[in-house]
Short mmCIF file of N, CA and C in Angstrom, two decimals:
data_model
loop_
_atom_site.label_atom_id
_atom_site.label_comp_id
_atom_site.label_asym_id
_atom_site.label_seq_id
_atom_site.Cartn_x
_atom_site.Cartn_y
_atom_site.Cartn_z
N MET A 22 15.65 -12.71 43.51
CA MET A 22 15.96 -12.17 42.21
C MET A 22 15.39 -13.05 41.10
N PHE A 23 15.41 -14.36 41.33
CA PHE A 23 14.91 -15.28 40.32
C PHE A 23 13.42 -15.06 40.04
N GLU A 24 12.62 -14.83 41.07
CA GLU A 24 11.18 -14.58 40.89
C GLU A 24 10.95 -13.30 40.10
N TYR A 25 11.76 -12.31 40.34
CA TYR A 25 11.64 -11.06 39.60
C TYR A 25 11.91 -11.28 38.11
N GLU A 26 12.92 -12.07 37.78
CA GLU A 26 13.23 -12.34 36.38
C GLU A 26 12.11 -13.12 35.71
N ILE A 27 11.53 -14.08 36.42
CA ILE A 27 10.40 -14.82 35.86
C ILE A 27 9.22 -13.89 35.64
N ASP A 28 8.98 -13.01 36.57
CA ASP A 28 7.89 -12.05 36.44
C ASP A 28 8.12 -11.13 35.24
N ARG A 29 9.33 -10.66 35.04
CA ARG A 29 9.64 -9.79 33.90
C ARG A 29 9.47 -10.53 32.58
N MET A 30 9.88 -11.82 32.55
CA MET A 30 9.71 -12.62 31.33
C MET A 30 8.24 -12.85 31.04
N ASN A 31 7.45 -13.09 32.08
CA ASN A 31 6.02 -13.28 31.92
C ASN A 31 5.38 -11.98 31.41
N HIS A 32 5.79 -10.88 31.96
CA HIS A 32 5.26 -9.58 31.53
C HIS A 32 5.60 -9.33 30.05
N ALA A 33 6.83 -9.61 29.67
CA ALA A 33 7.25 -9.41 28.28
C ALA A 33 6.42 -10.30 27.35
N GLN A 34 6.16 -11.55 27.76
CA GLN A 34 5.35 -12.45 26.94
C GLN A 34 3.93 -11.91 26.80
N LEU A 35 3.35 -11.41 27.87
CA LEU A 35 2.00 -10.85 27.81
C LEU A 35 1.94 -9.63 26.90
N VAL A 36 2.97 -8.80 26.95
CA VAL A 36 3.02 -7.62 26.08
C VAL A 36 3.09 -8.06 24.61
N ARG A 37 3.90 -9.09 24.31
CA ARG A 37 3.99 -9.59 22.93
C ARG A 37 2.66 -10.15 22.46
N GLU A 38 1.98 -10.91 23.32
CA GLU A 38 0.68 -11.47 22.95
C GLU A 38 -0.35 -10.37 22.71
N ALA A 39 -0.34 -9.35 23.54
CA ALA A 39 -1.29 -8.25 23.36
C ALA A 39 -1.01 -7.52 22.05
N ALA A 40 0.26 -7.32 21.72
CA ALA A 40 0.61 -6.65 20.46
C ALA A 40 0.18 -7.50 19.27
N ALA A 41 0.35 -8.82 19.36
CA ALA A 41 -0.06 -9.70 18.27
C ALA A 41 -1.57 -9.68 18.09
N ARG A 42 -2.31 -9.69 19.19
CA ARG A 42 -3.77 -9.63 19.09
C ARG A 42 -4.24 -8.31 18.51
N ARG A 43 -3.61 -7.23 18.94
CA ARG A 43 -3.96 -5.92 18.42
C ARG A 43 -3.71 -5.85 16.91
N LEU A 44 -2.57 -6.38 16.48
CA LEU A 44 -2.24 -6.38 15.07
C LEU A 44 -3.22 -7.22 14.26
N SER A 45 -3.60 -8.38 14.80
CA SER A 45 -4.55 -9.22 14.07
C SER A 45 -5.93 -8.58 14.01
N ARG A 46 -6.34 -7.88 15.08
CA ARG A 46 -7.63 -7.17 15.04
C ARG A 46 -7.60 -6.06 14.01
N GLU A 47 -6.49 -5.31 13.96
CA GLU A 47 -6.38 -4.23 12.98
C GLU A 47 -6.39 -4.79 11.56
N ALA A 48 -5.72 -5.91 11.34
CA ALA A 48 -5.70 -6.52 10.01
C ALA A 48 -7.10 -7.01 9.62
N ALA A 49 -7.82 -7.60 10.57
CA ALA A 49 -9.17 -8.07 10.29
C ALA A 49 -10.10 -6.90 10.00
N ALA A 50 -9.95 -5.82 10.75
CA ALA A 50 -10.79 -4.64 10.51
C ALA A 50 -10.48 -4.04 9.15
N SER A 51 -9.22 -4.00 8.79
CA SER A 51 -8.83 -3.46 7.49
C SER A 51 -9.38 -4.34 6.37
N ALA A 52 -9.30 -5.65 6.53
CA ALA A 52 -9.84 -6.56 5.53
C ALA A 52 -11.35 -6.41 5.42
N GLY A 53 -12.01 -6.20 6.56
CA GLY A 53 -13.46 -6.01 6.54
C GLY A 53 -13.85 -4.74 5.82
N ARG A 54 -13.08 -3.68 6.03
CA ARG A 54 -13.37 -2.44 5.31
C ARG A 54 -13.16 -2.62 3.82
N GLU A 55 -12.12 -3.32 3.43
CA GLU A 55 -11.84 -3.55 2.01
C GLU A 55 -12.92 -4.42 1.39
N ALA A 56 -13.41 -5.40 2.12
CA ALA A 56 -14.47 -6.27 1.61
C ALA A 56 -15.75 -5.48 1.42
N ARG A 57 -16.04 -4.57 2.34
CA ARG A 57 -17.24 -3.74 2.19
C ARG A 57 -17.12 -2.84 0.98
N ARG A 58 -15.92 -2.30 0.75
CA ARG A 58 -15.73 -1.43 -0.42
C ARG A 58 -15.94 -2.19 -1.70
N SER A 59 -15.34 -3.36 -1.82
CA SER A 59 -15.48 -4.13 -3.05
C SER A 59 -16.87 -4.75 -3.14
N GLY A 60 -17.51 -4.98 -2.00
CA GLY A 60 -18.84 -5.56 -1.99
C GLY A 60 -19.89 -4.63 -2.54
N ARG A 61 -19.63 -3.36 -2.49
CA ARG A 61 -20.60 -2.40 -3.04
C ARG A 61 -20.71 -2.54 -4.55
N ARG A 62 -19.59 -2.86 -5.19
CA ARG A 62 -19.61 -2.99 -6.64
C ARG A 62 -20.19 -4.32 -7.07
N SER A 63 -19.89 -5.38 -6.33
CA SER A 63 -20.41 -6.67 -6.75
C SER A 63 -21.86 -6.77 -6.30
N GLY A 64 -22.52 -7.71 -6.83
CA GLY A 64 -23.95 -7.85 -6.56
C GLY A 64 -24.62 -8.12 -7.88
N GLY A 65 -23.89 -8.79 -8.75
CA GLY A 65 -24.44 -9.08 -10.05
C GLY A 65 -24.32 -7.93 -11.02
N GLN A 66 -23.62 -6.90 -10.65
CA GLN A 66 -23.48 -5.75 -11.53
C GLN A 66 -22.04 -5.63 -11.99
N ASP A 67 -21.88 -5.21 -13.23
CA ASP A 67 -20.55 -4.99 -13.76
C ASP A 67 -20.01 -3.68 -13.24
N ALA A 68 -18.72 -3.53 -13.32
CA ALA A 68 -18.10 -2.27 -12.97
C ALA A 68 -18.53 -1.23 -14.00
N GLU A 69 -18.28 0.01 -13.71
CA GLU A 69 -18.68 1.07 -14.64
C GLU A 69 -18.01 0.87 -15.99
N GLY A 70 -18.73 1.19 -17.01
CA GLY A 70 -18.20 1.05 -18.36
C GLY A 70 -19.24 1.51 -19.36
N PRO A 71 -18.98 1.29 -20.64
CA PRO A 71 -19.93 1.72 -21.66
C PRO A 71 -21.24 0.93 -21.56
N VAL A 72 -22.32 1.58 -21.87
CA VAL A 72 -23.64 0.97 -21.84
C VAL A 72 -23.83 0.20 -23.13
N GLY A 73 -24.38 -1.02 -23.01
CA GLY A 73 -24.62 -1.83 -24.20
C GLY A 73 -25.78 -1.25 -25.02
N ASP A 74 -25.72 -1.47 -26.31
CA ASP A 74 -26.77 -0.98 -27.20
C ASP A 74 -27.78 -2.09 -27.43
N ASP A 75 -28.87 -2.09 -26.67
CA ASP A 75 -29.88 -3.13 -26.76
C ASP A 75 -31.04 -2.74 -27.68
N GLY A 76 -30.98 -1.60 -28.30
CA GLY A 76 -32.02 -1.18 -29.22
C GLY A 76 -33.11 -0.39 -28.53
N PRO A 77 -34.10 0.06 -29.30
CA PRO A 77 -35.14 0.92 -28.75
C PRO A 77 -36.14 0.18 -27.86
N GLY A 78 -36.21 -1.14 -27.93
CA GLY A 78 -37.20 -1.87 -27.15
C GLY A 78 -36.73 -2.18 -25.73
N ARG A 79 -35.66 -1.62 -25.33
CA ARG A 79 -35.12 -1.94 -24.00
C ARG A 79 -35.96 -1.34 -22.89
N PHE A 80 -36.48 -0.16 -23.11
CA PHE A 80 -37.25 0.52 -22.07
C PHE A 80 -38.74 0.37 -22.34
N ALA A 81 -39.50 0.20 -21.27
CA ALA A 81 -40.95 0.09 -21.39
C ALA A 81 -41.59 1.31 -20.75
N ARG A 82 -42.82 1.55 -21.12
CA ARG A 82 -43.53 2.69 -20.52
C ARG A 82 -43.87 2.37 -19.08
N ALA A 83 -43.80 3.39 -18.26
CA ALA A 83 -44.16 3.22 -16.87
C ALA A 83 -45.66 3.13 -16.72
N ALA A 84 -46.12 2.34 -15.77
CA ALA A 84 -47.56 2.16 -15.60
C ALA A 84 -48.17 3.36 -14.90
#
């Protein structure tokens, strides 16, 4: 009976570890998705907003 109890405790510990790993993978994947979403906006560009008035010399003729 003692070996059975040890086996059940070991099984319960393995189940807890698997659940913790699964949760950490899901959290990492969620963080990665969020980083990709916010990464699309960054890149030296401001968020959407009003366009600055730089005057008529801002645009050049295309070659």
